[in-house]
PDB file of C-alpha atoms in Angstrom:
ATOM      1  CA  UNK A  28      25.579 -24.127   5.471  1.00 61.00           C
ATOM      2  CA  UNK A  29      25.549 -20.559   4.417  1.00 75.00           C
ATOM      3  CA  UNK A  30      22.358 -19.706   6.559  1.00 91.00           C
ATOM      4  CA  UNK A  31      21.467 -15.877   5.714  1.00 95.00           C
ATOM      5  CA  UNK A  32      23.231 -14.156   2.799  1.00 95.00           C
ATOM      6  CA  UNK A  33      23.712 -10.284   2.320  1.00 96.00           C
ATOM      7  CA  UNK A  34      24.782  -8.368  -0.467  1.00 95.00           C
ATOM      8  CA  UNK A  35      26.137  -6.038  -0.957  1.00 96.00           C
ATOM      9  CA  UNK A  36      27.871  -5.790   2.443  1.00 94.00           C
ATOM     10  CA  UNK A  37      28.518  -1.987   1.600  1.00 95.00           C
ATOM     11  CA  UNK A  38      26.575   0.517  -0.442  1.00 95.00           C
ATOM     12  CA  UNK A  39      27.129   4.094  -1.461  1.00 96.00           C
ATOM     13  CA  UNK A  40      24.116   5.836  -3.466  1.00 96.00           C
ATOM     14  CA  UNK A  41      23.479   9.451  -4.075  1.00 97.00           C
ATOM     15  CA  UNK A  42      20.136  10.637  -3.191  1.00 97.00           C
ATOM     16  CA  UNK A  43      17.516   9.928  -6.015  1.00 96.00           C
ATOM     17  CA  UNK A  44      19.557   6.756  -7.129  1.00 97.00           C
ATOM     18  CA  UNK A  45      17.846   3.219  -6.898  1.00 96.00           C
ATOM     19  CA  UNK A  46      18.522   0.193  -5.353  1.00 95.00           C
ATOM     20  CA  UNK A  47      17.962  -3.720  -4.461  1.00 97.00           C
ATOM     21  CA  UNK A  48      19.551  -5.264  -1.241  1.00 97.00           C
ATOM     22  CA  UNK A  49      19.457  -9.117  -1.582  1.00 97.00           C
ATOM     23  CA  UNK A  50      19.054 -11.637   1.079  1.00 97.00           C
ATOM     24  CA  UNK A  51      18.996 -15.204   0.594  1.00 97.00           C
ATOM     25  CA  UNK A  52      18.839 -18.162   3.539  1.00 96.00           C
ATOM     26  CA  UNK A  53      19.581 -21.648   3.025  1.00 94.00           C
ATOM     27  CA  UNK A  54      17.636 -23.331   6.261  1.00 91.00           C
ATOM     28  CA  UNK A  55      13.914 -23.948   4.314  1.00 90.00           C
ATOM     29  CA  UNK A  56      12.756 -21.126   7.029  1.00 90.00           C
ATOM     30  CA  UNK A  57       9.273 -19.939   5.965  1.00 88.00           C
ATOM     31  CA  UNK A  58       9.530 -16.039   7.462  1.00 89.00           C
ATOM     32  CA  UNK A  59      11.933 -13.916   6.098  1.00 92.00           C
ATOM     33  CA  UNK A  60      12.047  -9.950   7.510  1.00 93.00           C
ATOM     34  CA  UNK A  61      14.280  -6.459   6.452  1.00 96.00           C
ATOM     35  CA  UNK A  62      15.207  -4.657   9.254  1.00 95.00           C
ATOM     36  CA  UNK A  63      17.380  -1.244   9.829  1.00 96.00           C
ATOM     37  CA  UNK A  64      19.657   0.004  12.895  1.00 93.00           C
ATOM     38  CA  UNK A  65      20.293   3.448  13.268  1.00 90.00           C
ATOM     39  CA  UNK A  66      21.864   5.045  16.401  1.00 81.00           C
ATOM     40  CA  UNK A  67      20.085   5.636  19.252  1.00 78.00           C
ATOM     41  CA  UNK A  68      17.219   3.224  17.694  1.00 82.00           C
ATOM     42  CA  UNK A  69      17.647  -0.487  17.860  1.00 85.00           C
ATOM     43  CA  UNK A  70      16.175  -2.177  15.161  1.00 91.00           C
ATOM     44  CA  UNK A  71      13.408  -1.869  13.178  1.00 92.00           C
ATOM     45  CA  UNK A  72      11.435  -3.943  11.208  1.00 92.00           C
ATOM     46  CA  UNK A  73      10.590  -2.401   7.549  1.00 95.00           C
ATOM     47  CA  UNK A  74       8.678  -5.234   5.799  1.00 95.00           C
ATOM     48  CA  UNK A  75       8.269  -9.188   6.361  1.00 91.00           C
ATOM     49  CA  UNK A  76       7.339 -11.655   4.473  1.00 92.00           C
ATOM     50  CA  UNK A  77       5.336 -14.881   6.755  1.00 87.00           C
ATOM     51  CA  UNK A  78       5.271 -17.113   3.476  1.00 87.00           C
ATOM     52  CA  UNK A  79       6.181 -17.362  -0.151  1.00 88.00           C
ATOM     53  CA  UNK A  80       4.091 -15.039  -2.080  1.00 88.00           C
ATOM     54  CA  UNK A  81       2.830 -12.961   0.924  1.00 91.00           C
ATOM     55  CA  UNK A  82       4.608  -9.242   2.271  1.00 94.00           C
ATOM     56  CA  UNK A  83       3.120  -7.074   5.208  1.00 92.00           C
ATOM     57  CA  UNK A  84       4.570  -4.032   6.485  1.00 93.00           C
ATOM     58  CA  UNK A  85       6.064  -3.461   9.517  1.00 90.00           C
ATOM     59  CA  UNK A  86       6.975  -0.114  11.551  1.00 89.00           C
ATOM     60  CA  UNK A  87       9.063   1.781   8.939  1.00 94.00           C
ATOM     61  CA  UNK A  88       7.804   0.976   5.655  1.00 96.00           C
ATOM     62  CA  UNK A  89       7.995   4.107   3.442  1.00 96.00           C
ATOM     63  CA  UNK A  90      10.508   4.322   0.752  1.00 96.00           C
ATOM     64  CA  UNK A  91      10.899   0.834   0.819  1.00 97.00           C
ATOM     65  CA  UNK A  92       9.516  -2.173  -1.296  1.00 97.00           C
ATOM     66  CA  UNK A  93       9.961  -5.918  -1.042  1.00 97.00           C
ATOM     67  CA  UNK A  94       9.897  -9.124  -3.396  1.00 96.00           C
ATOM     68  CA  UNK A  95       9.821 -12.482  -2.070  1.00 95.00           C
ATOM     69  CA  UNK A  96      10.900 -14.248  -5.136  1.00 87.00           C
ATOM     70  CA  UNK A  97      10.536 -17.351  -3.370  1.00 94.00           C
ATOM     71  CA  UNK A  98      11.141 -19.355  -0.299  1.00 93.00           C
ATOM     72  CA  UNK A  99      14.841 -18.393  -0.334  1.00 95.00           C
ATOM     73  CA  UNK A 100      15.391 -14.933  -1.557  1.00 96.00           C
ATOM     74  CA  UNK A 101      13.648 -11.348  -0.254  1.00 97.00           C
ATOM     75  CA  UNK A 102      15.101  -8.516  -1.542  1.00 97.00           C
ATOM     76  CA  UNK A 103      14.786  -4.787  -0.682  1.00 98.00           C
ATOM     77  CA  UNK A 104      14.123  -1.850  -2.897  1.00 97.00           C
ATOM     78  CA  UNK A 105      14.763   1.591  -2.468  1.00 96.00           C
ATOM     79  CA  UNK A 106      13.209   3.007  -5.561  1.00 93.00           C
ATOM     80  CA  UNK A 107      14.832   7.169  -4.566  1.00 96.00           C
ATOM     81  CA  UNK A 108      17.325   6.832  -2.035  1.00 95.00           C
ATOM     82  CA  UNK A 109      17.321   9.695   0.584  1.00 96.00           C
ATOM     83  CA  UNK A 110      19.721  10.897   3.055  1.00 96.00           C
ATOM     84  CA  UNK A 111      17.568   9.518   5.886  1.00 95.00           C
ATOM     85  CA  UNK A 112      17.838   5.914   4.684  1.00 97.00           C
ATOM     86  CA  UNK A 113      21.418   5.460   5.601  1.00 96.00           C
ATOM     87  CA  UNK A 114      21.390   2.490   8.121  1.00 96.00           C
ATOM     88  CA  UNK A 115      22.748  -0.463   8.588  1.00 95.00           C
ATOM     89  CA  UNK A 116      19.884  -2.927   6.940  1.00 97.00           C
ATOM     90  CA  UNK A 117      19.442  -6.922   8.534  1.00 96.00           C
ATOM     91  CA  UNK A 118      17.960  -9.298   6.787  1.00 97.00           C
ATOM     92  CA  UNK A 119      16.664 -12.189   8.919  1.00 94.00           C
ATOM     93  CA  UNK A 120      14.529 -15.189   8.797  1.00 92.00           C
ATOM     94  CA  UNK A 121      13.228 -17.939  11.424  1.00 86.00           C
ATOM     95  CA  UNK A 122      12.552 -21.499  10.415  1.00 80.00           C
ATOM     96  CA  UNK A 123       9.163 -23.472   9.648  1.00 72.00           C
ATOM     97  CA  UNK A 124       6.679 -23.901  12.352  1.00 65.00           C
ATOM     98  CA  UNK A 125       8.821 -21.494  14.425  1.00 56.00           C
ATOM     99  CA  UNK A 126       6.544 -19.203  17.180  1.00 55.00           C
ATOM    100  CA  UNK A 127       9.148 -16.428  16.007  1.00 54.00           C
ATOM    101  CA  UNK A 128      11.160 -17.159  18.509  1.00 66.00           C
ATOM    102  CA  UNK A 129      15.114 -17.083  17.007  1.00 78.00           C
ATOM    103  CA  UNK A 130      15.587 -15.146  14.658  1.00 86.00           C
ATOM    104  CA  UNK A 131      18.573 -16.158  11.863  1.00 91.00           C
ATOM    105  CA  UNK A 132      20.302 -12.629  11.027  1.00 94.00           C
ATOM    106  CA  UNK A 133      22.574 -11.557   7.935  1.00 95.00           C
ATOM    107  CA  UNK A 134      25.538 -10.081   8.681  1.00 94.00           C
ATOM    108  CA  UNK A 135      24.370  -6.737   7.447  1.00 95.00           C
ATOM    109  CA  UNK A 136      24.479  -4.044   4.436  1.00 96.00           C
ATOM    110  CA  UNK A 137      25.590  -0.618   5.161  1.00 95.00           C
ATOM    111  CA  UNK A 138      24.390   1.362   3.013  1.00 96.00           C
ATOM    112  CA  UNK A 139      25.191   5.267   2.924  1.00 96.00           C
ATOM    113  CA  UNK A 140      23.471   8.193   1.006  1.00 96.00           C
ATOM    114  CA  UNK A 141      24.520  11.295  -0.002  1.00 95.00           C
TER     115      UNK A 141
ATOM    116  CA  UNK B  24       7.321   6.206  20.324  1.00 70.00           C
ATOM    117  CA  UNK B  25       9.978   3.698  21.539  1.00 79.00           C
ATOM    118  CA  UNK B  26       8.299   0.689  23.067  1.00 90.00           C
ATOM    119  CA  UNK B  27      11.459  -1.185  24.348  1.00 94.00           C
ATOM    120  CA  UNK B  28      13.873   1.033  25.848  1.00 93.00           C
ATOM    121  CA  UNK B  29      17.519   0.260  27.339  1.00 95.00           C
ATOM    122  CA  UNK B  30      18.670   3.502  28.833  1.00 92.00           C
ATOM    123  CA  UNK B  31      21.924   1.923  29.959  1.00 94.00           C
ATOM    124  CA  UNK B  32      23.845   2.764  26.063  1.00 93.00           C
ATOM    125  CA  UNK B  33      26.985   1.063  27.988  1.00 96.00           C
ATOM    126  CA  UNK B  34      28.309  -0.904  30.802  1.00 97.00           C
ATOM    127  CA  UNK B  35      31.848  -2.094  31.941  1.00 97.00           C
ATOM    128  CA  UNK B  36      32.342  -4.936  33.942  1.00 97.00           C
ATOM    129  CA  UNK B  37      35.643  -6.723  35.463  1.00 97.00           C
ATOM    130  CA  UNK B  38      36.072 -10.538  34.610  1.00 97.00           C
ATOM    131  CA  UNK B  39      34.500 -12.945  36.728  1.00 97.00           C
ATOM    132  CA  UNK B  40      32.036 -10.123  38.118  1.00 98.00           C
ATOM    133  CA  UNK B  41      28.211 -10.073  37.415  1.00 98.00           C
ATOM    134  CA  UNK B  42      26.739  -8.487  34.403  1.00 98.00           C
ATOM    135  CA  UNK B  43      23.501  -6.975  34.890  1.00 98.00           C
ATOM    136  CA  UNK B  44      21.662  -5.618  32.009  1.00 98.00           C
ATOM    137  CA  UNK B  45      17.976  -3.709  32.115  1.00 98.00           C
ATOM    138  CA  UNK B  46      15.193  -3.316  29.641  1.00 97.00           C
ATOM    139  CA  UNK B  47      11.790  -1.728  30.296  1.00 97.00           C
ATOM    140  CA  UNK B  48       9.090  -1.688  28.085  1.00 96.00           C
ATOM    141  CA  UNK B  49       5.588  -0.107  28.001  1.00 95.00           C
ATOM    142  CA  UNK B  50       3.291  -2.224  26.090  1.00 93.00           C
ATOM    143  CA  UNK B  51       1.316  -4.435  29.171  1.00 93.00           C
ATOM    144  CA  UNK B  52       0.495  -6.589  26.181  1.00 93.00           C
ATOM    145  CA  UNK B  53       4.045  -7.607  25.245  1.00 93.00           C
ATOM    146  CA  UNK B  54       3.794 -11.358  26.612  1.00 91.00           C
ATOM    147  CA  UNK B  55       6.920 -12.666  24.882  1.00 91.00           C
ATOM    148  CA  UNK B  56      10.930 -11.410  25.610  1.00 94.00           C
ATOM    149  CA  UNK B  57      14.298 -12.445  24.178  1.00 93.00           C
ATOM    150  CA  UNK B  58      17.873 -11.227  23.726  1.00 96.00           C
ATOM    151  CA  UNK B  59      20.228 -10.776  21.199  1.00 96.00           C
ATOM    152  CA  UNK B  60      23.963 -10.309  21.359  1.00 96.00           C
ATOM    153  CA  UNK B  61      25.802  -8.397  18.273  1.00 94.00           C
ATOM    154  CA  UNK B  62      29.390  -8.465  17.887  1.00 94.00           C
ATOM    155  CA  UNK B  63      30.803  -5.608  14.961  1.00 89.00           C
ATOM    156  CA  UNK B  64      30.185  -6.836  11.067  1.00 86.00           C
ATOM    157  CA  UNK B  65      28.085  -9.376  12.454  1.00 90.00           C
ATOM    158  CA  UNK B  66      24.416 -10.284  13.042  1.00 92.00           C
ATOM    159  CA  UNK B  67      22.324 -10.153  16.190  1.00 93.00           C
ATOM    160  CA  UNK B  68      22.131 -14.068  17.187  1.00 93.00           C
ATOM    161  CA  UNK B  69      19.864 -14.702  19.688  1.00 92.00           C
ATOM    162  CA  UNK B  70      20.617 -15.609  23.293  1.00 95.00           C
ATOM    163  CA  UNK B  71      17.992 -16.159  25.482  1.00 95.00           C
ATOM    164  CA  UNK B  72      13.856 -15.741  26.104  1.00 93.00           C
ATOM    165  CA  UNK B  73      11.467 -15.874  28.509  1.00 94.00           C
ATOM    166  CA  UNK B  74       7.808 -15.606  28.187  1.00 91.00           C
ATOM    167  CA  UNK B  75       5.397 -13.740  30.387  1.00 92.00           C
ATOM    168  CA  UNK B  76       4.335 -16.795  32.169  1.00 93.00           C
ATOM    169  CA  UNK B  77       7.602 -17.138  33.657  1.00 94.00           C
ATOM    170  CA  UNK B  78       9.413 -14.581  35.776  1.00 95.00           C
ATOM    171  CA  UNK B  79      12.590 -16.367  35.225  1.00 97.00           C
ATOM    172  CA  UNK B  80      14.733 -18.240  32.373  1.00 96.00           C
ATOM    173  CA  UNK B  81      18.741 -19.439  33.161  1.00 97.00           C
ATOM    174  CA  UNK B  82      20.789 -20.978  30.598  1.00 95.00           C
ATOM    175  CA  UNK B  83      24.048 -21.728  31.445  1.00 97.00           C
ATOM    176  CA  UNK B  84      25.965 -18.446  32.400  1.00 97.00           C
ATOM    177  CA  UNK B  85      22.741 -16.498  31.476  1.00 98.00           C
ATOM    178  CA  UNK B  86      19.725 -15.847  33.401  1.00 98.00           C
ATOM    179  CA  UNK B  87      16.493 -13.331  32.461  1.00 98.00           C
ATOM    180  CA  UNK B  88      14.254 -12.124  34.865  1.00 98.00           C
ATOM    181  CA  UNK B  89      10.798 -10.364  34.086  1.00 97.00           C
ATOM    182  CA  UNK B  90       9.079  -8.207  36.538  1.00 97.00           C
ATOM    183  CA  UNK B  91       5.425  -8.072  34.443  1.00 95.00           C
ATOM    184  CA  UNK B  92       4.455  -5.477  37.078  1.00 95.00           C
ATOM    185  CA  UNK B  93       6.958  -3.004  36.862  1.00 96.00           C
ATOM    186  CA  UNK B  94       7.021  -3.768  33.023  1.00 97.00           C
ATOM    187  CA  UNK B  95      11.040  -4.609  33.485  1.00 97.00           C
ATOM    188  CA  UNK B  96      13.162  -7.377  32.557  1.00 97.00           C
ATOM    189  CA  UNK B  97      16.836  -7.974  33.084  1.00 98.00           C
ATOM    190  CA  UNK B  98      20.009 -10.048  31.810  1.00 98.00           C
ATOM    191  CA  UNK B  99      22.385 -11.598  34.105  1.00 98.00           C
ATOM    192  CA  UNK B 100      25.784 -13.375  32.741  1.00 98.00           C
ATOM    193  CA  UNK B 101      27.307 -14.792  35.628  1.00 97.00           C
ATOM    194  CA  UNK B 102      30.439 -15.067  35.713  1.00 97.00           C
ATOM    195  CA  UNK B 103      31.503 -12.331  32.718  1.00 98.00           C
ATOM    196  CA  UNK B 104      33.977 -13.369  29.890  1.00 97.00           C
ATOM    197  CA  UNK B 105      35.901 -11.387  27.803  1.00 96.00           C
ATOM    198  CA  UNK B 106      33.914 -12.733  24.661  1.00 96.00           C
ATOM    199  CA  UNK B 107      31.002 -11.822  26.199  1.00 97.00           C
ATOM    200  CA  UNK B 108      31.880  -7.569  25.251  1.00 97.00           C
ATOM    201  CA  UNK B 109      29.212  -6.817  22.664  1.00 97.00           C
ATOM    202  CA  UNK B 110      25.954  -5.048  21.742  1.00 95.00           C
ATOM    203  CA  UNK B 111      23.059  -6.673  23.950  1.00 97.00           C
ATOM    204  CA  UNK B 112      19.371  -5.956  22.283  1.00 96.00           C
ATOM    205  CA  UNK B 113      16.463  -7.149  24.433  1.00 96.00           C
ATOM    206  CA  UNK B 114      13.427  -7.213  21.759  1.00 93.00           C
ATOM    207  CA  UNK B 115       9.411  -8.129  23.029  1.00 93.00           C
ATOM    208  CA  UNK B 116       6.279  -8.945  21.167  1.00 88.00           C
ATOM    209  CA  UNK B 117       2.447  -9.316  21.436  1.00 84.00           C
ATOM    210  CA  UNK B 118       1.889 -13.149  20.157  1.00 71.00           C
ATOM    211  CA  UNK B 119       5.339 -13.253  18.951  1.00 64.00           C
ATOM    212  CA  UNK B 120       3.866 -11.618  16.151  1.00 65.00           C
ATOM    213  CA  UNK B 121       6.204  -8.563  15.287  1.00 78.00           C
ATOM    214  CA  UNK B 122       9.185  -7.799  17.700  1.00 85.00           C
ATOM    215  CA  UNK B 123      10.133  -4.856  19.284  1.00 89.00           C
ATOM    216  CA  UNK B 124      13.987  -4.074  19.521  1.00 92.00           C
ATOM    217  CA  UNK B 125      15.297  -1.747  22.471  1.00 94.00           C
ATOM    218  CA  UNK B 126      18.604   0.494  21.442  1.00 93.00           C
ATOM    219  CA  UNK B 127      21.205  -1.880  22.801  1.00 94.00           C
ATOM    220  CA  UNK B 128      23.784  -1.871  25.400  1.00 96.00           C
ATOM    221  CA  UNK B 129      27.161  -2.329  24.866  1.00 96.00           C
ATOM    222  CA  UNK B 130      29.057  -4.449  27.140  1.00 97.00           C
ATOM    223  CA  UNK B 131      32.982  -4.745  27.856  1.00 98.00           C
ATOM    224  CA  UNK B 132      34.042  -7.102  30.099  1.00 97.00           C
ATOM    225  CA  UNK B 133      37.729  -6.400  31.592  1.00 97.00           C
ATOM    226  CA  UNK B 134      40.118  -8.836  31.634  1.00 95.00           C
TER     227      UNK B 134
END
């Protein structure tokens, strides 16, 4: 039981150059969210996704979009990377029914720009 | 604007002593509380929550307390472990809708 999968776990871009971070979980969990931790920050939530088919945003969505292919995978675009989206980016998810209590976490992509 | 805030960025502790780790927040309508606990190249997982009908939640080793009135909450791990150095986020949410992470507090526990 893989539970939530990141790749790539590393990530060098130059600034203007495009991107998809992929997450896929293997526990049937309905909710699937991207979040990024920068220093001095804690972690913030960029997009979820409550249901297949269905994205909101959260605090820091610009420069970012999201697919929820299906119930398994969400993926994260950056369509121009810039400087100030270097962060370490979590993908997460919490199971079916769930009052959003646990969070499942990846194990991270850290993704530099230059 | 942070919401959560840890303004403790690190804490050392000897083995078998008390760890004590704070949070405040400043959203009154924040009614739900957990904690996570990151080790390097890893995930947060989560470790423990309380809601704001209780001022207090123990599991094993681990204990939160919430003070709703001074908008506060805090971690205890009693007694401290050497596997228990790593990053400690406290997160909170209105209706468990969308959490709030603080900045984390790194813990090292001396052997």
């Amino acid at each position: 039981n893989a539970g939530v999968t990141q790749t790539p776990k590393f990530q060098v871009l130059k600034t203007g150059q495009s991107m998809t971070l992929q997450c896929a979980q293997d526990m049937n969990h309905n909710s699937m969210y991207w979040y990024r931790q920068d220093p001095g920050m804690g972690l913030r939530l960029i997009y979820y996704s409550a249901s297949e088919g269905t994205t909101d945003k959260g605090e820091v969505p610009n420069g970012y979009n999201v697919s929820r292919l299906n119930k398994r995978e969400f993926s994260l675009r950056l369509e121009s990377a810039a400087p100030s989206q270097t962060s370490v980016y979590f993908c997460a998810s919490t199971p079916p029914g769930s009052t959003n209590e646990k969070l499942f976490f990846g194990s991270g992509t850290q993704l530099s720009v230059l | 604007d942070q919401q959560v805030k840890q303004n403790s960025p690190s804490l050392s502790v000897q083995e078998g002593r008390i760890s004590i780790l704070n949070c405040d927040y400043t959203n009154s309508m924040f009614d739900y509380f957990l904690w996570y606990k990151k080790y390097p190249a890893e995930g947060p997982t989560f470790l423990i929550s309380i809601s704001s009908i209780k001022d207090k939640n123990e599991d094993g080793r681990f204990t939160v307390f919430l003070n709703k009135s001074a908008k506060h909450l805090s971690l205890h791990i009693v007694p401290s472990q050497p596997g228990d150095s790593a990053v400690y986020f406290c997160a909170a949410s209105e209706s468990r809708n969308q959490f709030y992470f603080g900045t984390g507090t790194s813990l090292t526990v001396i052997p």
